[in-house]
Short mmCIF file of C-alpha atoms in Angstrom, two decimals:
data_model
loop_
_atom_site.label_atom_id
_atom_site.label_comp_id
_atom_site.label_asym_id
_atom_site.label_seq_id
_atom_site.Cartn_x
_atom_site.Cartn_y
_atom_site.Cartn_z
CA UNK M 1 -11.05 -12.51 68.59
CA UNK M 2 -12.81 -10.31 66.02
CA UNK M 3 -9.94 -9.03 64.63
CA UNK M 4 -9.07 -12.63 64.09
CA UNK M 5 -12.06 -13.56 62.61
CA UNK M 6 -12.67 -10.89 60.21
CA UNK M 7 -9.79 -11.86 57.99
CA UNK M 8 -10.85 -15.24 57.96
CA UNK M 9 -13.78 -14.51 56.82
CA UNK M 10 -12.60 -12.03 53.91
CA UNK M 11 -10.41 -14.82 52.75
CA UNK M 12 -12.64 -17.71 53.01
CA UNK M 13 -15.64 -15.53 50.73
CA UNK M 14 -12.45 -14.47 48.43
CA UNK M 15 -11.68 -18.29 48.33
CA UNK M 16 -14.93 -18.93 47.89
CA UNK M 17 -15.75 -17.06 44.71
CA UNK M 18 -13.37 -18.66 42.12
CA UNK M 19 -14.55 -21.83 43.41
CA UNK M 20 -18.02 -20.86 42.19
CA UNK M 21 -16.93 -19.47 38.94
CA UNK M 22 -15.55 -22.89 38.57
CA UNK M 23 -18.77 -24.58 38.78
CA UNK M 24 -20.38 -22.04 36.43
CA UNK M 25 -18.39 -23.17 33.63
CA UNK M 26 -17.59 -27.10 34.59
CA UNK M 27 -16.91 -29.17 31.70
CA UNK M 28 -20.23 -30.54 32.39
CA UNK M 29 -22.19 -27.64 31.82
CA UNK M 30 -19.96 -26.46 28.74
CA UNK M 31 -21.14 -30.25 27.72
CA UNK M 32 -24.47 -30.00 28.14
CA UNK M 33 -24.81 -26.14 26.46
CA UNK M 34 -25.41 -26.94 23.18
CA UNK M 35 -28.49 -29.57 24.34
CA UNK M 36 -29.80 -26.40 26.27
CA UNK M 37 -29.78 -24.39 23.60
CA UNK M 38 -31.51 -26.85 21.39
CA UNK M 39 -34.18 -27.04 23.77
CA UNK M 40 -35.02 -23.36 24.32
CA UNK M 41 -35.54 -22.80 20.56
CA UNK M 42 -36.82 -26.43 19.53
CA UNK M 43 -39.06 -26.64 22.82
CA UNK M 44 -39.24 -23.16 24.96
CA UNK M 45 -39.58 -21.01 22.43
CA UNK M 46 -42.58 -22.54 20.11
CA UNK M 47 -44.59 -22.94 23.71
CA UNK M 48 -44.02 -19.46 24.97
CA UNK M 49 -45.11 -18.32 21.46
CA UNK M 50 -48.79 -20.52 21.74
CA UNK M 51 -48.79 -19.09 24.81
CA UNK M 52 -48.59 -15.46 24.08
CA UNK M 53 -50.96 -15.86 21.09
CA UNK M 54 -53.37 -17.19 23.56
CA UNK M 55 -54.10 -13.61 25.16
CA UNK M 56 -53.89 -12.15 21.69
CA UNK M 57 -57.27 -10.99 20.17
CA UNK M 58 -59.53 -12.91 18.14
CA UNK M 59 -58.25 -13.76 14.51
CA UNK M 60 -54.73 -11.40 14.68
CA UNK M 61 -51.71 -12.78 13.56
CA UNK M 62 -48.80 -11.29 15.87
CA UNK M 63 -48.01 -10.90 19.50
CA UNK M 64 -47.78 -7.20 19.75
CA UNK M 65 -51.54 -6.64 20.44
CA UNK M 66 -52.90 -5.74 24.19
CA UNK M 67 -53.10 -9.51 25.66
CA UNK M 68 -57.29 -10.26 26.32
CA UNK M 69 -58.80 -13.34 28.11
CA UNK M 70 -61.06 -13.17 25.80
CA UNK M 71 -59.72 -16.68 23.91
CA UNK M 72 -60.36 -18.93 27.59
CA UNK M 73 -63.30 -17.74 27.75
CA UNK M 74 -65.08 -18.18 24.48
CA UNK M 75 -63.78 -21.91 25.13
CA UNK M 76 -66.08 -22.03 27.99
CA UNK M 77 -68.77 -19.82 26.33
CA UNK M 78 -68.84 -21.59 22.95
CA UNK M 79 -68.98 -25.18 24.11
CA UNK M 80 -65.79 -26.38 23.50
CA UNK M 81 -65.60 -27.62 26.91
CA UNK M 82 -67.71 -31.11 25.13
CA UNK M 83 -65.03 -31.75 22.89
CA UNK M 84 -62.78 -31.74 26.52
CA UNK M 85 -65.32 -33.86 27.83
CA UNK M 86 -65.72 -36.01 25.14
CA UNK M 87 -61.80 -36.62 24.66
CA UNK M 88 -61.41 -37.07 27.90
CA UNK M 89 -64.06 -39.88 28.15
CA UNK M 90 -62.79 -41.35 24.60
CA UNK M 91 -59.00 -41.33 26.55
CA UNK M 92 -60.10 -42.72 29.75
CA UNK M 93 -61.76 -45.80 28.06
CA UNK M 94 -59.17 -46.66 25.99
CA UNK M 95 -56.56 -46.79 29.40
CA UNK M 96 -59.65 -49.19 31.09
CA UNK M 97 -59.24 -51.21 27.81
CA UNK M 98 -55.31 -51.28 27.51
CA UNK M 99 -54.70 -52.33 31.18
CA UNK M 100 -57.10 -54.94 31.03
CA UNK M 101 -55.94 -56.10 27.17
CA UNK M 102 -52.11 -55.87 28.33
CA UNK M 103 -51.55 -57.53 31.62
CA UNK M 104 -51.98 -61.06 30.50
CA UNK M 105 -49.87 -60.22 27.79
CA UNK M 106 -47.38 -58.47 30.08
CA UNK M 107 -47.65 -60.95 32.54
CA UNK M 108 -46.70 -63.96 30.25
CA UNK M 109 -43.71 -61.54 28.50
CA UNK M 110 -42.31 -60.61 31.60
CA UNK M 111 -42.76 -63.94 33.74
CA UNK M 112 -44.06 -67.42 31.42
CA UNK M 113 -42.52 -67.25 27.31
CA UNK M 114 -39.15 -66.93 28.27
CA UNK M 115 -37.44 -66.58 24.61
CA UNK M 116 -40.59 -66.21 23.02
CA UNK M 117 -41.20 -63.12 24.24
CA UNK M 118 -38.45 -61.41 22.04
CA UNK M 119 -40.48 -62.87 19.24
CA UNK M 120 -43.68 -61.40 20.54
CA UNK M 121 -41.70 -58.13 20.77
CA UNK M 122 -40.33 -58.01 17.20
CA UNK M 123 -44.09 -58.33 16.22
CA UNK M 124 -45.75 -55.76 18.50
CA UNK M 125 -42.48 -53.25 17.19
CA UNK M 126 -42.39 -53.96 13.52
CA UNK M 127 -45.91 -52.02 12.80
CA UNK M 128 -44.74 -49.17 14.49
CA UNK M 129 -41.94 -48.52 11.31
CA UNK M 130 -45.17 -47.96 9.47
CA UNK M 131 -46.67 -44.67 9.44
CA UNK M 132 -49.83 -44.90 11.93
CA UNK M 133 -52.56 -43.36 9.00
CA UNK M 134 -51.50 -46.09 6.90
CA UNK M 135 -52.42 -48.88 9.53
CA UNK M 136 -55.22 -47.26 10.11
CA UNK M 137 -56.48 -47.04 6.89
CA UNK M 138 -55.75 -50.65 6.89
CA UNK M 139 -58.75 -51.15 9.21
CA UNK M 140 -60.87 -49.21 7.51
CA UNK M 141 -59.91 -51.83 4.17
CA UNK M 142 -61.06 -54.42 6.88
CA UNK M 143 -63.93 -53.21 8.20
CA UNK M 144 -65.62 -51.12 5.85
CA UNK M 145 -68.75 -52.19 3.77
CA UNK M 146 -67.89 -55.05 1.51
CA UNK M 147 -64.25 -54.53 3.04
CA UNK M 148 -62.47 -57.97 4.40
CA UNK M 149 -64.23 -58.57 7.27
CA UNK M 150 -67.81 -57.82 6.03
CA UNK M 151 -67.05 -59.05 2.00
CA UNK M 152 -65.27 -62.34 3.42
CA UNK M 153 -68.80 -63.08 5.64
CA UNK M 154 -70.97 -61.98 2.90
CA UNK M 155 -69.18 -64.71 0.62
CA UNK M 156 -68.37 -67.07 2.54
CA UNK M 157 -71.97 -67.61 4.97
CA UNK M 158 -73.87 -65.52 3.28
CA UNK M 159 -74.02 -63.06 6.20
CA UNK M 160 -75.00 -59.44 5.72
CA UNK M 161 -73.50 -56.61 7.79
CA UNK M 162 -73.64 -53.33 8.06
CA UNK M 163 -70.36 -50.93 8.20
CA UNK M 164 -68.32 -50.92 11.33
CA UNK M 165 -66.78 -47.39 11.14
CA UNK M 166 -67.89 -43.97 12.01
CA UNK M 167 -68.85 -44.99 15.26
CA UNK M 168 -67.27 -44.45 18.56
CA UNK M 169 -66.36 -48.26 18.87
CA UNK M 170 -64.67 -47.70 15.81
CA UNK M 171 -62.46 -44.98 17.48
CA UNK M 172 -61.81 -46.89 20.47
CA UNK M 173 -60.35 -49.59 18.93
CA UNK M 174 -58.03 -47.70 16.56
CA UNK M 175 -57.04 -45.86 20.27
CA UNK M 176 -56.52 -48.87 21.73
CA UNK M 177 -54.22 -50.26 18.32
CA UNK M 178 -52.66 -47.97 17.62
CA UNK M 179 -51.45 -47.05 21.35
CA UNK M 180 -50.89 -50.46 22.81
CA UNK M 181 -47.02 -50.72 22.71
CA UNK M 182 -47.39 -47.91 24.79
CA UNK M 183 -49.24 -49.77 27.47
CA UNK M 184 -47.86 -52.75 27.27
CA UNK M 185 -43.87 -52.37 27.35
CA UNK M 186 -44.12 -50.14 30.55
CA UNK M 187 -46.52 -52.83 32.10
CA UNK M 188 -43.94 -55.24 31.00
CA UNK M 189 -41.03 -53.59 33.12
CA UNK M 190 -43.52 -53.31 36.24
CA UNK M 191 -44.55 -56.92 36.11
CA UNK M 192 -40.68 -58.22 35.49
CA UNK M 193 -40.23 -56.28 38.96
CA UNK M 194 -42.03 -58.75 40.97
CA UNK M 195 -39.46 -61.08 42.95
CA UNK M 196 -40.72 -64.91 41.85
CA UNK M 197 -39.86 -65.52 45.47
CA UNK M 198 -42.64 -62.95 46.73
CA UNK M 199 -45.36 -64.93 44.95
CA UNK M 200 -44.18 -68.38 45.73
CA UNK M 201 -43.68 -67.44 49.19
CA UNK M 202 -47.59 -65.91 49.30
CA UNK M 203 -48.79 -69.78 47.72
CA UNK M 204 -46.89 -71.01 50.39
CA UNK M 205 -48.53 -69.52 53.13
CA UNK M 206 -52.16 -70.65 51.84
CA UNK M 207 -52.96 -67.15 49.43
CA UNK M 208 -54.98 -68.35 46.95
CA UNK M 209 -54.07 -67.12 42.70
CA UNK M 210 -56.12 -63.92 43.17
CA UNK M 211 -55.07 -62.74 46.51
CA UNK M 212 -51.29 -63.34 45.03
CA UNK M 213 -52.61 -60.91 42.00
CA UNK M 214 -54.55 -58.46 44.19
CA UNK M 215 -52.10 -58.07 47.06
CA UNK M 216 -48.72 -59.15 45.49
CA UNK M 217 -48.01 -58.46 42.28
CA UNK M 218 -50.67 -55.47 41.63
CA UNK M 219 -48.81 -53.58 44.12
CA UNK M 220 -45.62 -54.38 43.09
CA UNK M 221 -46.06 -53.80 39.46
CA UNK M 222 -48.07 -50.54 39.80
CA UNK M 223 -45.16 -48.29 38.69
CA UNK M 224 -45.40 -49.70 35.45
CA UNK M 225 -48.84 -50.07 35.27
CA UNK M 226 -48.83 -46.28 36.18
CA UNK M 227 -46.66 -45.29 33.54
CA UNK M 228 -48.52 -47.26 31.02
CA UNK M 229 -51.75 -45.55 31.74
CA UNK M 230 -50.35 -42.20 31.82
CA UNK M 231 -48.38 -42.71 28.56
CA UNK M 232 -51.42 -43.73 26.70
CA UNK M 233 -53.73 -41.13 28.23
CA UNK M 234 -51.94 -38.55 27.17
CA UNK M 235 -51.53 -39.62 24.16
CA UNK M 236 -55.19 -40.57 23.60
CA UNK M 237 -56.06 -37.26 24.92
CA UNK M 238 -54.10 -35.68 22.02
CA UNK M 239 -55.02 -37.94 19.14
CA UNK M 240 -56.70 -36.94 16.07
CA UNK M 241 -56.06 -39.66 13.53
CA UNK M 242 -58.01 -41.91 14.74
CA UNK M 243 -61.11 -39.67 14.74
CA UNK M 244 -60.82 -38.67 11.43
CA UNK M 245 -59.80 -42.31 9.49
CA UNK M 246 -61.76 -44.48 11.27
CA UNK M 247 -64.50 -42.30 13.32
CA UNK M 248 -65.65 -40.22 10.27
CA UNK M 249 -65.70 -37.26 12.82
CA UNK M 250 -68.61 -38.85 15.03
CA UNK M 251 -66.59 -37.50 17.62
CA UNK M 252 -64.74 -34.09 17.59
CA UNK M 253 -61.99 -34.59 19.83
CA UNK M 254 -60.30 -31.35 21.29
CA UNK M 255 -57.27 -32.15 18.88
CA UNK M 256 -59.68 -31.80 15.95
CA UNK M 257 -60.59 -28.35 17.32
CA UNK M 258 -57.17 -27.22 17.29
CA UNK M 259 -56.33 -28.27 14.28
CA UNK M 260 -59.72 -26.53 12.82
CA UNK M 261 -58.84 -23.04 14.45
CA UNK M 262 -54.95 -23.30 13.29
CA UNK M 263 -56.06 -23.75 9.87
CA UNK M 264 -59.52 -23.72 8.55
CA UNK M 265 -60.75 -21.30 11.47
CA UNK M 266 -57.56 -19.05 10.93
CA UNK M 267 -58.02 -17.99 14.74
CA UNK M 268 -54.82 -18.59 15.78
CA UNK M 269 -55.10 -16.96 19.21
CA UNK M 270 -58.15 -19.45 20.10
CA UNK M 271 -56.44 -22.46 18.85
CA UNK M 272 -53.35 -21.23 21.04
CA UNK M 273 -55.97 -20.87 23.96
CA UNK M 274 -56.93 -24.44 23.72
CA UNK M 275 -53.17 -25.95 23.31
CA UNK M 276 -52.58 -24.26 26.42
CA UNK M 277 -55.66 -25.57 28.30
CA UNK M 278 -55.04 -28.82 26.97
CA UNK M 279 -50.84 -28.40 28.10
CA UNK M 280 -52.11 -27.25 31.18
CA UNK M 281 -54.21 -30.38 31.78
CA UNK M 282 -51.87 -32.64 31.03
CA UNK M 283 -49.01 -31.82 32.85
CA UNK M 284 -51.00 -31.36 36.00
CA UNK M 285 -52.02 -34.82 35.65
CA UNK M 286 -48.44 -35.55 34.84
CA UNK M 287 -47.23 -34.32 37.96
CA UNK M 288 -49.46 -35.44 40.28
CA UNK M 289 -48.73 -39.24 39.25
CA UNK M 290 -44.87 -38.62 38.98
CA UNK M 291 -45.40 -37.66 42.90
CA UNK M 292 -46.59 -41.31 43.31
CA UNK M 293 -43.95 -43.17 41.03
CA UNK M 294 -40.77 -44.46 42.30
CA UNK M 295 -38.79 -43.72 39.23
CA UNK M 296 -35.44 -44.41 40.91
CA UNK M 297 -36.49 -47.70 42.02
CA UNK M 298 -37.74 -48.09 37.99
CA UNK M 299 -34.07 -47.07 37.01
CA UNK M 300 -32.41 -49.20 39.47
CA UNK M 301 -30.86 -46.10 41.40
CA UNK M 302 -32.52 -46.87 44.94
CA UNK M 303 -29.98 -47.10 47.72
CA UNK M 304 -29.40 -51.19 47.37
CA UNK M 305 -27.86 -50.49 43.85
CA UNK M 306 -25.05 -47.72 44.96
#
C-alpha cells in the first residue's frame, strides 16, 4: 500500500503546482495589476512615508534619522489632545444634527414624493459642482454684519443684530451644510429598504405611528443610517474649512493643527505624528461599525439574490 501511495502523492503535488502557477497569473490578476500598482504609490506609499516621519525627530526633513517617540508624546504633553477633544465634540454634534435634519427628508425621498424626489436630488447635487470654500463664503455674505440676513432686517424692520460668525454655531452649521448629502443619500438607501408590507402589517396589528418608527423601520433602516453617520463623522472629524471661513478659528480643530505643523510650524515629523493618530482613530472606528453593517444585504448579494 505505501508503495502505492507514494507515487500518488508525488504526482498529485507535481499536478498540483502548475495549477497554482496558474492562479498566480489569472487573467484576473494580470487585470487588476495595473489598479494595484496605482494604489501602492498613489495610496501606500504617501501613508508609509507620514508614518515614518512620525518617529523622525523634531523639525528634520528626511527619514534616515534614528526613529524617536518623541512626536506622540509631545501631542499628549503639549495639549493637543483639546484640539482631539474639541473636533471630536464639533464632529459628534454635527452627526446628532444630520440624522435628526435628514430622516424626514429621507423618509419622504425614499417612501412619499415619488418623482419628486429626483427633483429634490438634482437640487441637493447641483451645489456640490461648486467648490465647498466658495459656498461657504456664501454664508459668510449672508450672515455677516450688514451681510443679507442682518442688512435685509436692519432695512426692512429696523432690527439690529449682531454678527453670526466666529462662533461655534457658526461652525456647526457650515458642518452640517456642507456635509449633508453625505447623510442623507445613505439614509435614503436604508429607509427605501423597509418592505411597505412590514409597516402596514405593524398598523394592522394595533402598533401605533411611533412604535412602527421605533421598532420597524429604525431597525430596518439602520445600515444606512449607520453609514450616514460614519461618512459624515469622519469627514467632520477631518474638516478644516469650515473652521477657518466661517468659525474665524474660535475653534482649532485637529485638521488646523496639521496643517499649522506641515507648513507654518515646519515640524513635519509632529504633523506626521498627528495624521497618524488621527488615521489611527478613524479607522478603528471604521472597523468596529463595518463589523455591525450588513453590506451584502446593502449590495443586494445576500443569499435570496444568488
Amino acid at each position: 500500500m505505501s508503495t502505492i501511495s507514494e507515487p500518488m502523492t508525488a504526482g498529485g503535488t507535481r499536478a498540483a503546482r502548475p495549477a497554482r502557477r496558474r492562479r498566480l497569473i489569472s487573467p484576473g490578476l494580470l487585470a487588476a495589476l495595473p489598479v494595484i500598482v496605482f494604489l501602492l504609490l498613489a495610496f501606500a506609499a504617501p501613508l508609509l512615508a507620514v508614518l515614518g516621519y512620525s518617529f523622525m525627530p523634531e523639525k528634520t526633513f528626511e527619514l534616515t534619522q534614528a526613529p524617536t517617540l518623541e512626536n506622540y508624546l509631545s501631542v499628549f504633553s503639549n495639549s493637543y489632545y483639546l484640539s482631539f477633544g474639541k473636533s471630536l465634540g464639533l464632529a459628534l454634534v454635527t452627526v446628532l444634527l444630520l440624522m435628526v435634519i435628514s430622516w424626514p427628508i429621507a423618509y419622504g425621498m425614499a417612501k412619499l414624493f415619488g418623482r419628486a424626489a429626483n427633483f429634490l436630488t438634482l437640487a441637493i447635487i447641483i451645489p456640490l459642482f461648486v467648490s465647498e470654500n466658495i459656498r461657504l463664503f456664501g454664508w459668510v455674505l449672508f450672515l455677516i454684519k450688514g451681510g443679507v440676513l442682518l442688512g435685509g432686517l436692519k432695512a426692512w424692520l429696523g432690527i439690529d443684530g449682531e454678527s453670526m460668525l466666529y462662533d461655534v454655531p457658526a461652525i456647526v452649521l457650515g458642518l452640517v451644510y456642507v456635509y449633508l448629502p453625505f447623510a442623507l443619500f445613505p439614509m435614503v438607501l436604508g429607509i427605501s429598504m423597509v418592505p411597505r408590507e412590514v409597516t402596514e402589517a405593524a398598523f394592522d396589528m394595533g402598533a401605533t405611528r411611533w412604535q412602527v418608527f421605533r421598532e420597524v423601520e429604525l431597525p430596518l433602516a439602520m445600515p444606512g443610517i449607520l453609514i450616514g453617520g460614519l461618512l459624515t463623522f469622519i469627514l467632520s472629524l477631518g474638516s478644516l474649512a469650515e473652521s477657518k471661513i466661517l468659525g474665524g478659528q474660535a475653534v482649532i480643530m485637529i485638521a488646523d493643527e496639521i496643517e499649522t505643523a506641515f507648513t507654518f510650524g515646519q515640524n513635519w515629523p509632529l504633523g506626521a505624528a498627528l495624521s497618524v493618530l488621527l488615521i489611527l482613530f478613524s479607522g478603528t472606528l471604521v472597523l468596529t461599525l463595518l463589523n455591525w453593517i450588513d453590506l451584502d444585504k446593502i449590495l443586494g448579494r445576500g443569499k435570496g439574490s444568488e
